[in-house]
PDB file of C-alpha atoms in Angstrom:
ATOM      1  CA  UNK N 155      11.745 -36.364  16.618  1.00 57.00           C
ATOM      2  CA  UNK N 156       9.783 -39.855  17.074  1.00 70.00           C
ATOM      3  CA  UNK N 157       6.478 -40.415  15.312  1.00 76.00           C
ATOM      4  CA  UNK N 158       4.329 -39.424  18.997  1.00 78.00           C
ATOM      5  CA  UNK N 159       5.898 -35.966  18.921  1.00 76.00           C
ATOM      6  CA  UNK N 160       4.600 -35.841  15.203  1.00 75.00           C
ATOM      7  CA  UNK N 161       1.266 -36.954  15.845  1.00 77.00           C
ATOM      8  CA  UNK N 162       0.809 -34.526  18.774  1.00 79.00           C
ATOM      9  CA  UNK N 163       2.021 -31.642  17.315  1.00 78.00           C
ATOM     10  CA  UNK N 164       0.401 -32.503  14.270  1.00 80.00           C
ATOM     11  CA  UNK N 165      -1.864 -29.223  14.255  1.00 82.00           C
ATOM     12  CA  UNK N 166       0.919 -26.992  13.941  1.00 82.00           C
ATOM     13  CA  UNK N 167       2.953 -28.856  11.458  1.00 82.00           C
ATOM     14  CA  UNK N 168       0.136 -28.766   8.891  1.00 84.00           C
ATOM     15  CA  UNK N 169      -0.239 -24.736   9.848  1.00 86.00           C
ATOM     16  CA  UNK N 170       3.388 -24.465   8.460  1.00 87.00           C
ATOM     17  CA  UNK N 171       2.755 -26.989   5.488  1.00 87.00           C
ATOM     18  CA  UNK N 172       0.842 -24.302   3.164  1.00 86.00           C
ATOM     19  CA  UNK N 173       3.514 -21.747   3.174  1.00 88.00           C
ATOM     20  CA  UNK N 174       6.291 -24.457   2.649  1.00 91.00           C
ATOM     21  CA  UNK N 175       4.815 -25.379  -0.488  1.00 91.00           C
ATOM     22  CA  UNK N 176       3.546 -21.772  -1.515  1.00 90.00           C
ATOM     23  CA  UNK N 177       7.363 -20.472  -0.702  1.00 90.00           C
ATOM     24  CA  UNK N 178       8.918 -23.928  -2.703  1.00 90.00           C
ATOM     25  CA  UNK N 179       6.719 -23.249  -6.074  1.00 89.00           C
ATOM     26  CA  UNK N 180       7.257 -19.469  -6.212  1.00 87.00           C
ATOM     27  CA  UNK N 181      10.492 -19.242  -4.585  1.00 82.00           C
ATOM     28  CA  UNK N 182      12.403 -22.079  -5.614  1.00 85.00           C
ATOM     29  CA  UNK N 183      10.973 -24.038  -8.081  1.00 85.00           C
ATOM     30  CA  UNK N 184      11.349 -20.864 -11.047  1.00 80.00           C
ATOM     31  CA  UNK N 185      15.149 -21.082 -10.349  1.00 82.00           C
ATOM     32  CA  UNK N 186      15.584 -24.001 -12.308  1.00 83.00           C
ATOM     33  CA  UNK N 187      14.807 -21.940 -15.661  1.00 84.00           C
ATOM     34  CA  UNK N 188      17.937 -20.034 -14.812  1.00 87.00           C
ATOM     35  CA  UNK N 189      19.770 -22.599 -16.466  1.00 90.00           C
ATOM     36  CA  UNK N 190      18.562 -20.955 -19.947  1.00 90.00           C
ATOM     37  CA  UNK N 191      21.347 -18.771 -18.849  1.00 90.00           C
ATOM     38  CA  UNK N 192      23.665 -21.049 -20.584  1.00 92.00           C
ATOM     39  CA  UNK N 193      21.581 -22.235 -23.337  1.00 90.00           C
ATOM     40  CA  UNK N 194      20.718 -20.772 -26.515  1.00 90.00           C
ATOM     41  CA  UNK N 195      16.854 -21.408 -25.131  1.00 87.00           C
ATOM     42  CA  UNK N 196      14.554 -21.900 -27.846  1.00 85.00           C
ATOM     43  CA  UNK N 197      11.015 -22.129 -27.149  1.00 84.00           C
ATOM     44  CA  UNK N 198       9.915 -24.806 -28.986  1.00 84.00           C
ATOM     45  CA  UNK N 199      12.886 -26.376 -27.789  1.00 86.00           C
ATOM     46  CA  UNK N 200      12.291 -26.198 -23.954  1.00 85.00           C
ATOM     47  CA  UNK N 201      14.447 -25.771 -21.402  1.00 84.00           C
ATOM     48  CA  UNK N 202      15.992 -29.189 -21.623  1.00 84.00           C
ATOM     49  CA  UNK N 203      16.354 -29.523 -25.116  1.00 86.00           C
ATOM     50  CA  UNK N 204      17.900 -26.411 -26.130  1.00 88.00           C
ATOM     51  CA  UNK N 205      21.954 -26.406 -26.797  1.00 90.00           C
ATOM     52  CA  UNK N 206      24.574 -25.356 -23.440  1.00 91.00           C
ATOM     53  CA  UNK N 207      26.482 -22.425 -24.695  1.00 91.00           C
ATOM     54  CA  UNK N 208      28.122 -21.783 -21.565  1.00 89.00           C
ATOM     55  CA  UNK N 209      29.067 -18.164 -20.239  1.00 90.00           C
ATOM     56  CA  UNK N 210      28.463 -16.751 -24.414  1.00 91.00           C
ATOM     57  CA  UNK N 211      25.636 -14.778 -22.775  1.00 90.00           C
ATOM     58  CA  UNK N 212      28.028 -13.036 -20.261  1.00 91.00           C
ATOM     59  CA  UNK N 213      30.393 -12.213 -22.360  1.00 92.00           C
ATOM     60  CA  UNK N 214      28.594 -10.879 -24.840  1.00 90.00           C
ATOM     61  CA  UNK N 215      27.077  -8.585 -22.033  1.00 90.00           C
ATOM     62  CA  UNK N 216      30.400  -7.415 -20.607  1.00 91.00           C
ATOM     63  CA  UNK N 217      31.874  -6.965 -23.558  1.00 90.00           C
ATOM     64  CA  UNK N 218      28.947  -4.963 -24.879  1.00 86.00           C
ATOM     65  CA  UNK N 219      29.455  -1.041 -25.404  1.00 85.00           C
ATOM     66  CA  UNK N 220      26.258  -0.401 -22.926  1.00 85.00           C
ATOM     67  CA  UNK N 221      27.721  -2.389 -20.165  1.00 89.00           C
ATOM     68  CA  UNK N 222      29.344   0.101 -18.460  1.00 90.00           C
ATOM     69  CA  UNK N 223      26.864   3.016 -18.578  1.00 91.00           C
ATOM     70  CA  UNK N 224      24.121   0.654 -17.380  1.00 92.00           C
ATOM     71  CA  UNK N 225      25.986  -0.303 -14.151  1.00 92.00           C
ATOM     72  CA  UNK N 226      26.764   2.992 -13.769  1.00 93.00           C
ATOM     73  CA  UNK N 227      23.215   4.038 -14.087  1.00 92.00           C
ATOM     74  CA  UNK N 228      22.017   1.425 -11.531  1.00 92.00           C
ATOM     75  CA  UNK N 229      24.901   2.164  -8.849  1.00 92.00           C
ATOM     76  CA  UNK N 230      24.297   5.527  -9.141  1.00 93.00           C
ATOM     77  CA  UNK N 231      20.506   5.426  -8.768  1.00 93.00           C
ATOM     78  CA  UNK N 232      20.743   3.027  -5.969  1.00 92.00           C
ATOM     79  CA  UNK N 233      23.542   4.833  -3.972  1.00 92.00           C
ATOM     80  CA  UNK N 234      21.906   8.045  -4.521  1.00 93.00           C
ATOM     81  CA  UNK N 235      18.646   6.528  -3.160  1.00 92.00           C
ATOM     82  CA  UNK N 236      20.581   4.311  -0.373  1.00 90.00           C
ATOM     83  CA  UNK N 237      22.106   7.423   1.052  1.00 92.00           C
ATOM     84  CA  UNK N 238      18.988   9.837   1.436  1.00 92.00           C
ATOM     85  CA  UNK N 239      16.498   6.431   2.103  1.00 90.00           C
ATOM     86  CA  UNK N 240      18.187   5.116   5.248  1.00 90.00           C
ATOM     87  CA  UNK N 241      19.076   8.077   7.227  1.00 92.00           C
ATOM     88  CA  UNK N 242      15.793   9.964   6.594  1.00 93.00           C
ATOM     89  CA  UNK N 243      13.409   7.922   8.225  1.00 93.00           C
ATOM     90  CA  UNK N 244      15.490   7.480  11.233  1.00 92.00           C
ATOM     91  CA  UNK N 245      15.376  11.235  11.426  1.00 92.00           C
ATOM     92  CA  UNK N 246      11.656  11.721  10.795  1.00 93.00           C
ATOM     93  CA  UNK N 247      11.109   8.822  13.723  1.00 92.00           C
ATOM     94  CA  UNK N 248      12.988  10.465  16.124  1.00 91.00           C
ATOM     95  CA  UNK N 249      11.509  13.820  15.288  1.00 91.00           C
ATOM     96  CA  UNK N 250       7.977  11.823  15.532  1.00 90.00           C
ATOM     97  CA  UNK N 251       9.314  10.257  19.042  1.00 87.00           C
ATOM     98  CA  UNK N 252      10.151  13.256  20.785  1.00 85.00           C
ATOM     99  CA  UNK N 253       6.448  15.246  19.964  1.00 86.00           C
ATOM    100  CA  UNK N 254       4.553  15.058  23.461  1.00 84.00           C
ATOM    101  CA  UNK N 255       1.156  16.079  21.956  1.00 88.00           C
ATOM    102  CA  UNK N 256      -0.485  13.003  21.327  1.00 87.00           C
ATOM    103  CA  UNK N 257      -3.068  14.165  18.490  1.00 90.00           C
ATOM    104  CA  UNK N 258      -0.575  15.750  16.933  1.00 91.00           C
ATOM    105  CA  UNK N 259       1.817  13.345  16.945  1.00 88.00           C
ATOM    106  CA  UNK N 260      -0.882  11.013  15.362  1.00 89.00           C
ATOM    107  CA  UNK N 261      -2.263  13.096  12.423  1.00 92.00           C
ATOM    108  CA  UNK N 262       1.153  14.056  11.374  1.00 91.00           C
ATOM    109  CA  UNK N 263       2.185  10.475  11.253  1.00 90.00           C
ATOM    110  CA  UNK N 264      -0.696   9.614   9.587  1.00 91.00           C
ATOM    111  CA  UNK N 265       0.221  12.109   6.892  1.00 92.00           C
ATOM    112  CA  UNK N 266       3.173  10.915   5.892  1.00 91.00           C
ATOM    113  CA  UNK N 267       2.308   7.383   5.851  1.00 91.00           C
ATOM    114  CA  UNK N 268      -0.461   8.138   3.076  1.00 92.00           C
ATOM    115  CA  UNK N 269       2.102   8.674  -0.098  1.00 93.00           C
ATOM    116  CA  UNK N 270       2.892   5.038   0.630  1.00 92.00           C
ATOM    117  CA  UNK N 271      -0.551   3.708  -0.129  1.00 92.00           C
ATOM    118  CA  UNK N 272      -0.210   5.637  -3.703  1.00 92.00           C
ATOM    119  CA  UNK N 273       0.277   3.688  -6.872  1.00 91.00           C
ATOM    120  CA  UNK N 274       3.942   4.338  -8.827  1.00 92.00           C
ATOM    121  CA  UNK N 275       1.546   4.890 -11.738  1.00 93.00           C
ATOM    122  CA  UNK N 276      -0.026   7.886  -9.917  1.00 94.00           C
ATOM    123  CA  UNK N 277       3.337   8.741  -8.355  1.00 94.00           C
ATOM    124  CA  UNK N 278       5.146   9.319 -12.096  1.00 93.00           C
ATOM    125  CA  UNK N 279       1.516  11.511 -13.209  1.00 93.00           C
ATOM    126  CA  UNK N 280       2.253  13.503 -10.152  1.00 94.00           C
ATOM    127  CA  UNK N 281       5.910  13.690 -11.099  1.00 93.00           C
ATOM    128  CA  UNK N 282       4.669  14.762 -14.615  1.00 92.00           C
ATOM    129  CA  UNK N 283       2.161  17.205 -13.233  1.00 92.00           C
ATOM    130  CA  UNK N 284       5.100  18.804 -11.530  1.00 92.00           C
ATOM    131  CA  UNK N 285       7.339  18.575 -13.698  1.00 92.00           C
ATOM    132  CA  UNK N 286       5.979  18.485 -17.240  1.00 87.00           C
ATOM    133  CA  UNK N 287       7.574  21.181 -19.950  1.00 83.00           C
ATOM    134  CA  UNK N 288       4.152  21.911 -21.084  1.00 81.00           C
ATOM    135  CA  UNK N 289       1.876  22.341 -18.547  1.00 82.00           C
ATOM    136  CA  UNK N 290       3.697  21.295 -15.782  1.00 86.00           C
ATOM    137  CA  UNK N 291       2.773  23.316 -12.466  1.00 91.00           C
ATOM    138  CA  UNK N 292       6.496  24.658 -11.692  1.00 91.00           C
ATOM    139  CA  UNK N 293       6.792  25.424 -15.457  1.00 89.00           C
ATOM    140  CA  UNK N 294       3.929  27.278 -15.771  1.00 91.00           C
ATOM    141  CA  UNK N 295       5.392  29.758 -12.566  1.00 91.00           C
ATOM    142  CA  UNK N 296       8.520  30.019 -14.353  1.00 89.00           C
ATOM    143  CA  UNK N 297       7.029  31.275 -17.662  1.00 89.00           C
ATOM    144  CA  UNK N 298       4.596  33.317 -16.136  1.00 87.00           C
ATOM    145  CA  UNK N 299       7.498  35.392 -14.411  1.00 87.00           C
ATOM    146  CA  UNK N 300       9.112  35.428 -18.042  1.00 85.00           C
ATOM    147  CA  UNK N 301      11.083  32.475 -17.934  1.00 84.00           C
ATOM    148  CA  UNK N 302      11.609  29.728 -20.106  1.00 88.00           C
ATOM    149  CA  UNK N 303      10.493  26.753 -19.933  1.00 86.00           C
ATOM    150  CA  UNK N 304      12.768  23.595 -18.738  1.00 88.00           C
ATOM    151  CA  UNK N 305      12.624  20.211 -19.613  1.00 88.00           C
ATOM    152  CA  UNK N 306      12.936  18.222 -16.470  1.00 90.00           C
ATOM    153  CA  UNK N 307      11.568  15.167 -17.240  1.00 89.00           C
ATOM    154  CA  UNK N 308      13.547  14.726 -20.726  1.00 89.00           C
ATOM    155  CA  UNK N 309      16.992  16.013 -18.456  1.00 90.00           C
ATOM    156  CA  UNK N 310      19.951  13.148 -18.094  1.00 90.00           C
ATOM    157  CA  UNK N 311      21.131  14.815 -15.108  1.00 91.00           C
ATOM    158  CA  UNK N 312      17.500  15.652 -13.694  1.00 92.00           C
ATOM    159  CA  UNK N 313      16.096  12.224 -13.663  1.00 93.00           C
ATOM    160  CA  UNK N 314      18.377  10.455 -10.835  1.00 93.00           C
ATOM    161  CA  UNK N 315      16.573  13.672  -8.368  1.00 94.00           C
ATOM    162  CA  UNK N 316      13.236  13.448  -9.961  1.00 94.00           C
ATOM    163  CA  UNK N 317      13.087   8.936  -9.449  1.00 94.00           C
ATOM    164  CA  UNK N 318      15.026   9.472  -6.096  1.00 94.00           C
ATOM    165  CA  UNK N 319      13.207  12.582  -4.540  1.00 94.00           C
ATOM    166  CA  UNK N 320       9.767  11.310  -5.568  1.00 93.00           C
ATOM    167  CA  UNK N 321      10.516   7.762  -4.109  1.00 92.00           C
ATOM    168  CA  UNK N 322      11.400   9.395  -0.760  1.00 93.00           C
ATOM    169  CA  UNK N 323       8.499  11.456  -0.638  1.00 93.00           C
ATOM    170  CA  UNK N 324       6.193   8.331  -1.333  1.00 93.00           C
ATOM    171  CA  UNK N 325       8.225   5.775   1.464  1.00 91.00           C
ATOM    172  CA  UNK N 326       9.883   7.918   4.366  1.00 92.00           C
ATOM    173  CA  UNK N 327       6.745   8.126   6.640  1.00 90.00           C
ATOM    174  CA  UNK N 328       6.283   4.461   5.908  1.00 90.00           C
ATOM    175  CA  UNK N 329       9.904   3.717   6.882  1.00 89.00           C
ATOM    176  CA  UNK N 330       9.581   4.674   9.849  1.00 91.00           C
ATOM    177  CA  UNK N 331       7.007   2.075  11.531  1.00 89.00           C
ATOM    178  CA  UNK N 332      10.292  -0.302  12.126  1.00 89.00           C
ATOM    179  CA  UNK N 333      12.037   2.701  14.024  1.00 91.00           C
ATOM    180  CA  UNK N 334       8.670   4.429  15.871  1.00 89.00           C
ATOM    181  CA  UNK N 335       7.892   0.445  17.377  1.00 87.00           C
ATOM    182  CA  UNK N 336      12.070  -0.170  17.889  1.00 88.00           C
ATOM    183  CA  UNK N 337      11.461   3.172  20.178  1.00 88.00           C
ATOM    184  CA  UNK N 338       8.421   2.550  21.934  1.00 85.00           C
ATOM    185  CA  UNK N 339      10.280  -0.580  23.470  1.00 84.00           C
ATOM    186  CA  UNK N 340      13.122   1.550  25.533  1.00 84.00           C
ATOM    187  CA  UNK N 341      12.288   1.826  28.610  1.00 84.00           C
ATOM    188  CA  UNK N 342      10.741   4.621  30.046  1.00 84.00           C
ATOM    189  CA  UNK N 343      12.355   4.968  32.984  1.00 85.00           C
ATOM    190  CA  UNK N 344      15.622   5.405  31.129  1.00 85.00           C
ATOM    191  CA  UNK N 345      14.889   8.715  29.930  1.00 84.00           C
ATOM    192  CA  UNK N 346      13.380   9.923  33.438  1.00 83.00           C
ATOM    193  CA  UNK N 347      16.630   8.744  35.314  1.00 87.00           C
ATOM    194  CA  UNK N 348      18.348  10.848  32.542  1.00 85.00           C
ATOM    195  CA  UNK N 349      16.364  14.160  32.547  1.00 84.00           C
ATOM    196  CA  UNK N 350      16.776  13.996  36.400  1.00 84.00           C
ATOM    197  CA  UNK N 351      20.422  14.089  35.835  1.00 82.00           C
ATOM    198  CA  UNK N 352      19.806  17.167  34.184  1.00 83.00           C
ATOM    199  CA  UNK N 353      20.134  15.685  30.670  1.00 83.00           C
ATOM    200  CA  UNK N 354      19.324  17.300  27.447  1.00 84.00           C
ATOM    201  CA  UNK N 355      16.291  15.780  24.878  1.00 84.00           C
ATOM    202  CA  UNK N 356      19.236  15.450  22.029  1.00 87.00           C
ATOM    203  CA  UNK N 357      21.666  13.862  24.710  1.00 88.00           C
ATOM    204  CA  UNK N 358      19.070  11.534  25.559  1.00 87.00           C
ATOM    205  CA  UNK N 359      18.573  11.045  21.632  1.00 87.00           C
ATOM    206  CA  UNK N 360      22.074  10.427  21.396  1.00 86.00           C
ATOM    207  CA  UNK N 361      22.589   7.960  24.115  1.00 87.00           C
ATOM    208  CA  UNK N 362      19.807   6.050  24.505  1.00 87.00           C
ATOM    209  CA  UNK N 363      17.309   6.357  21.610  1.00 89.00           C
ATOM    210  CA  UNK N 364      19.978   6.201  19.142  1.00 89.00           C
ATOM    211  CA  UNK N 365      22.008   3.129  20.910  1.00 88.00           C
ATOM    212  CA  UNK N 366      18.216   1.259  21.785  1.00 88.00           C
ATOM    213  CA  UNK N 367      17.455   1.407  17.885  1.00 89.00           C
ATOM    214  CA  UNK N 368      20.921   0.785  16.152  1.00 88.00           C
ATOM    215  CA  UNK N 369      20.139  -3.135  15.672  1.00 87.00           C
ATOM    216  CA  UNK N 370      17.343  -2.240  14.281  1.00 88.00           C
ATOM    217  CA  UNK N 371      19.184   0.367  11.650  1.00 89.00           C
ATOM    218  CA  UNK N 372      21.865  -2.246  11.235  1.00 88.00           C
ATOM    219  CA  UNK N 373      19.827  -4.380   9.695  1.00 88.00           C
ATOM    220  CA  UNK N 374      17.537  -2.358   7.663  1.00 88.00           C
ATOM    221  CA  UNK N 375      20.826  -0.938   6.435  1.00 87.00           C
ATOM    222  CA  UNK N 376      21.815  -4.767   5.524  1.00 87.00           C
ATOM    223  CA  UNK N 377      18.865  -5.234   3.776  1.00 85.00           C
ATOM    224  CA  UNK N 378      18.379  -2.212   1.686  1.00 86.00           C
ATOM    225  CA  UNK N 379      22.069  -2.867   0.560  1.00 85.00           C
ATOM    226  CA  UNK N 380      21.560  -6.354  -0.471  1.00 81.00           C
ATOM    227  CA  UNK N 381      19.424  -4.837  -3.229  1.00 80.00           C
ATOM    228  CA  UNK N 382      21.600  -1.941  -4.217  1.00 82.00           C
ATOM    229  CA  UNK N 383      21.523  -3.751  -7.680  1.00 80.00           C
ATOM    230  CA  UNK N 384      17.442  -3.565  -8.116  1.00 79.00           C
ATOM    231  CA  UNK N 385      16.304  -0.491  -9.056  1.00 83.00           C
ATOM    232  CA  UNK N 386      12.726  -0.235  -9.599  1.00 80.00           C
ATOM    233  CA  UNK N 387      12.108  -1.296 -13.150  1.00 86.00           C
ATOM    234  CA  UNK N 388       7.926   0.070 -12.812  1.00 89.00           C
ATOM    235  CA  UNK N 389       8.782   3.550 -12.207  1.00 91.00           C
ATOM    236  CA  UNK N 390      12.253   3.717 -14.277  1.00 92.00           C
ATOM    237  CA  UNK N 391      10.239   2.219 -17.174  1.00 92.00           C
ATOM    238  CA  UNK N 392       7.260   4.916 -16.329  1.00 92.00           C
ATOM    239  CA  UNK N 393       9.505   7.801 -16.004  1.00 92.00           C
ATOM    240  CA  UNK N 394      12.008   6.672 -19.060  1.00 92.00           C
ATOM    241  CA  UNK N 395      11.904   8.190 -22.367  1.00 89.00           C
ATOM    242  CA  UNK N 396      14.479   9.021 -25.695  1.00 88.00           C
ATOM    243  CA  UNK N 397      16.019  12.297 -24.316  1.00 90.00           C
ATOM    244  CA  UNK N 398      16.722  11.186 -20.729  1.00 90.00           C
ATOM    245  CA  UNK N 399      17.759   7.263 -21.752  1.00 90.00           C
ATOM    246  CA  UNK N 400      21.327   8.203 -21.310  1.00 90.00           C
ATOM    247  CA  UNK N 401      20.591   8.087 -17.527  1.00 91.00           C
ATOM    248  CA  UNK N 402      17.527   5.923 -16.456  1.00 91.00           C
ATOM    249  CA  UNK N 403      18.223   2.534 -18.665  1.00 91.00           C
ATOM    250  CA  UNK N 404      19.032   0.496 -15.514  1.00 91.00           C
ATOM    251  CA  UNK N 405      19.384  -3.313 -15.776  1.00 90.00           C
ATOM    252  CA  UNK N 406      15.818  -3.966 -14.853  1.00 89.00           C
ATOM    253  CA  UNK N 407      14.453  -1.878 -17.750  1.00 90.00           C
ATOM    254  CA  UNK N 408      17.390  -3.527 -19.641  1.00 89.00           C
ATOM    255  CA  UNK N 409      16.345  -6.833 -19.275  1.00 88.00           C
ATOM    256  CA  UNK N 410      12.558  -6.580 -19.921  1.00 88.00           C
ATOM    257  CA  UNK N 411      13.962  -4.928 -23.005  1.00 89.00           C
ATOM    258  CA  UNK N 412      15.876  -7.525 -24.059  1.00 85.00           C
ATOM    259  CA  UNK N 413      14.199 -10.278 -22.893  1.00 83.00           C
ATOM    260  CA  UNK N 414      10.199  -9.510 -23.499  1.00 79.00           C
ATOM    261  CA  UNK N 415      10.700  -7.089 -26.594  1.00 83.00           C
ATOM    262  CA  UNK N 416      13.497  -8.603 -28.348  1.00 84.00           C
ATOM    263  CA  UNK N 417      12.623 -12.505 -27.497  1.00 84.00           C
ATOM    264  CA  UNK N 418      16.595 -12.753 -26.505  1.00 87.00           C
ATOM    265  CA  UNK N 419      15.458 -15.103 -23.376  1.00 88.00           C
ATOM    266  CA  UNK N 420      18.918 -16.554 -22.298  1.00 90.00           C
ATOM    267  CA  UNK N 421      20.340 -13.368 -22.955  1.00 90.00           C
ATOM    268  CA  UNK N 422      17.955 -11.763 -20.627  1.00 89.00           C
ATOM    269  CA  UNK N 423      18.385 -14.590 -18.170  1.00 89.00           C
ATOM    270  CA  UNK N 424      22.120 -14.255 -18.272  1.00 91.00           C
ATOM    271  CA  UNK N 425      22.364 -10.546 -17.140  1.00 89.00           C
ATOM    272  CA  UNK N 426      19.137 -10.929 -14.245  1.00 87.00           C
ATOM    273  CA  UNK N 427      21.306 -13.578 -13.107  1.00 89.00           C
ATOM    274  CA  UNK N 428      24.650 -11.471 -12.637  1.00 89.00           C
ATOM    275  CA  UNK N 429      22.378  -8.795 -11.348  1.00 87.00           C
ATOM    276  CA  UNK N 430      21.389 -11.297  -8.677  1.00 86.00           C
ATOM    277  CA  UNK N 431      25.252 -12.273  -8.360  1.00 88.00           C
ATOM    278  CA  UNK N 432      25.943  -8.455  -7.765  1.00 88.00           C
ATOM    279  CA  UNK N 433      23.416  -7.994  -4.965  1.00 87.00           C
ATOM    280  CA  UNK N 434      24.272 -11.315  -2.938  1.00 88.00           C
ATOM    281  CA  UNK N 435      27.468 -10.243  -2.761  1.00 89.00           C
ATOM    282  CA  UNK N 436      27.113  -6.574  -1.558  1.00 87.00           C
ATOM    283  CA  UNK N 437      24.493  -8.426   0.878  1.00 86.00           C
ATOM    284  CA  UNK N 438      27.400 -10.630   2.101  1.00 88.00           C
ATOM    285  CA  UNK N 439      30.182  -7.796   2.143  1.00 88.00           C
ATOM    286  CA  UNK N 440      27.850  -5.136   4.227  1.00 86.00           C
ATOM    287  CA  UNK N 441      26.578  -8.168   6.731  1.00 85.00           C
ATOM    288  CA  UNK N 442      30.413  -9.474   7.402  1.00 85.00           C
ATOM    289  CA  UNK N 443      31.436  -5.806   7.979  1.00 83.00           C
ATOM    290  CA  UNK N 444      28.821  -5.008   9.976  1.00 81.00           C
ATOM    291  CA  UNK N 445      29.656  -8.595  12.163  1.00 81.00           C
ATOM    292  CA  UNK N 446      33.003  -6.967  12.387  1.00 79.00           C
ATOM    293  CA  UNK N 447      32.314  -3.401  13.591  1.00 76.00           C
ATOM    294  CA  UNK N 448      29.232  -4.677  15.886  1.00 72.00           C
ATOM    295  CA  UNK N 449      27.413  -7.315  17.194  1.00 73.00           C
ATOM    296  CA  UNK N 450      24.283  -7.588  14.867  1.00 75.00           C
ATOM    297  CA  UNK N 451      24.093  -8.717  11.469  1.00 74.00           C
ATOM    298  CA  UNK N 452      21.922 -11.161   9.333  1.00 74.00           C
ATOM    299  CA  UNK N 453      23.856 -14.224  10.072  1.00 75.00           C
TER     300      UNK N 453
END
């Protein structure tokens, strides 16, 4: 690249410049602090100044008695959500695809893309409007009928439904944009040629919607793993409270704990970081087994 390509292309390279340095200071530059991870970091200190103590920071979190029920809590969350989150919306889009009436098609699309635009603050007040033991809408039908009242919201087992169900409800329309423009791209003539053959509408779902949009899943399926680690910490924190803690303290609620409550920064810093750890790994596991069973994958 000589200094005339430079100068003629100059245009674009300064285009590209902002979001460089945009990406480099809040992208990049913050992971230097994760060196506190190894330091008793003191604020007064700094980063620099404070003493290396090495993995203490990990070990004391393995080690701890809430080690394993946190992980547990996070997997378990995550799975539960992974499982339901990434078939759903490829359902819902095919369902979506195969409606000929074009009005239709549009206002009920347009429907289920609205929970998306809702805040997770107004999402957990819907939850407890639902849900609540007191005046909670499905609590008030059960005592009407002479029932008692049930605590869903302070429930171990009911909060992993109550986080996951209400998360689905709020993203599945939006999920599937990537899959409704992944299927406008197959051809049309495909599916002619096929009904003329005297196909089916769910054999021509199975054999050429389905194969035209599996890159497309593949990846989103990459993705969503790589963060199987990252559970919401707004809506766990919004939704957590002393009878259901047993079940919704997830690392990212864990952490803010720790490290904005208690003032324990390194410690903090020292289990975001494995976090981190956890998910790159899953991200590189589910990408090299999906380069193994197919042809697409991140890298």
């Amino acid at each position: 690249m000589n200094r005339r390509y430079l100068k003629q292309h100059k245009s674009l390279y300064l285009m590209i410049l902002v979001p460089i340095i945009f990406t480099i200071i809040w992208n990049y530059w913050p992971m230097y602090g994760v060196i506190i991870a190894f330091k008793d970091y003191s604020p007064a200190m700094g980063i620099l100044g404070s003493p290396w103590v090495g993995f203490k920071h990990f070990t004391r979190f393995f080690q701890s008695y809430f080690f394993g029920n946190i992980i547990w809590n996070t997997l378990r969350i995550s799975i539960y959500s992974l499982l339901i989150s990434i078939p759903l919306p490829i359902i819902l889009a095919l369902m979506f695809n195969e409606i000929r009436v074009k009005w239709f098609k549009s206002t009920v699309q347009t429907i289920s893309y609205i929970p998306n635009f809702i805040s997770v603050v107004i999402i957990v007040g819907m939850v407890n409007f639902f849900f609540g033991t007191q005046n909670g809408v499905i609590n008030n039908v059960v005592t009407m009928f002479g029932g008692k009242a049930i605590d869903f919201l302070g429930s171990p087992g009911a909060f992993p439904h109550l986080y996951v169900w209400s998360g689905i409800w709020q993203g599945v329309g939006w999920g599937t944009l990537i899959y409704t423009a992944a299927m406008s791209g197959v051809p049309q003539d495909q599916y002619e040629a096929a009904y003329l053959e005297g196909a089916s509408r769910f054999q021509c779902i199975k054999n050429i919607t389905i194969p035209a949009i599996m890159p497309t899943i593949v990846i989103s399926a990459i993705l969503a793993t790589g963060g199987i680690m990252a559970v919401g910490f707004d809506k766990t924190y919004l939704m957590q409270n002393a009878s259901n803690l047993s079940t919704s303290e997830v690392l990212s609620t864990y952490v803010y704990k720790i490290g904005l409550v208690n003032g324990e920064y390194s410690f903090s810093a020292a289990v975001g970081l494995f976090n981190n750890i956890i998910n790159f790994i899953f991200l590189f596991i589910v990408n090299k087994f999906a380069q193994h069973v197919g042809d697409t994958s991140l890298w």
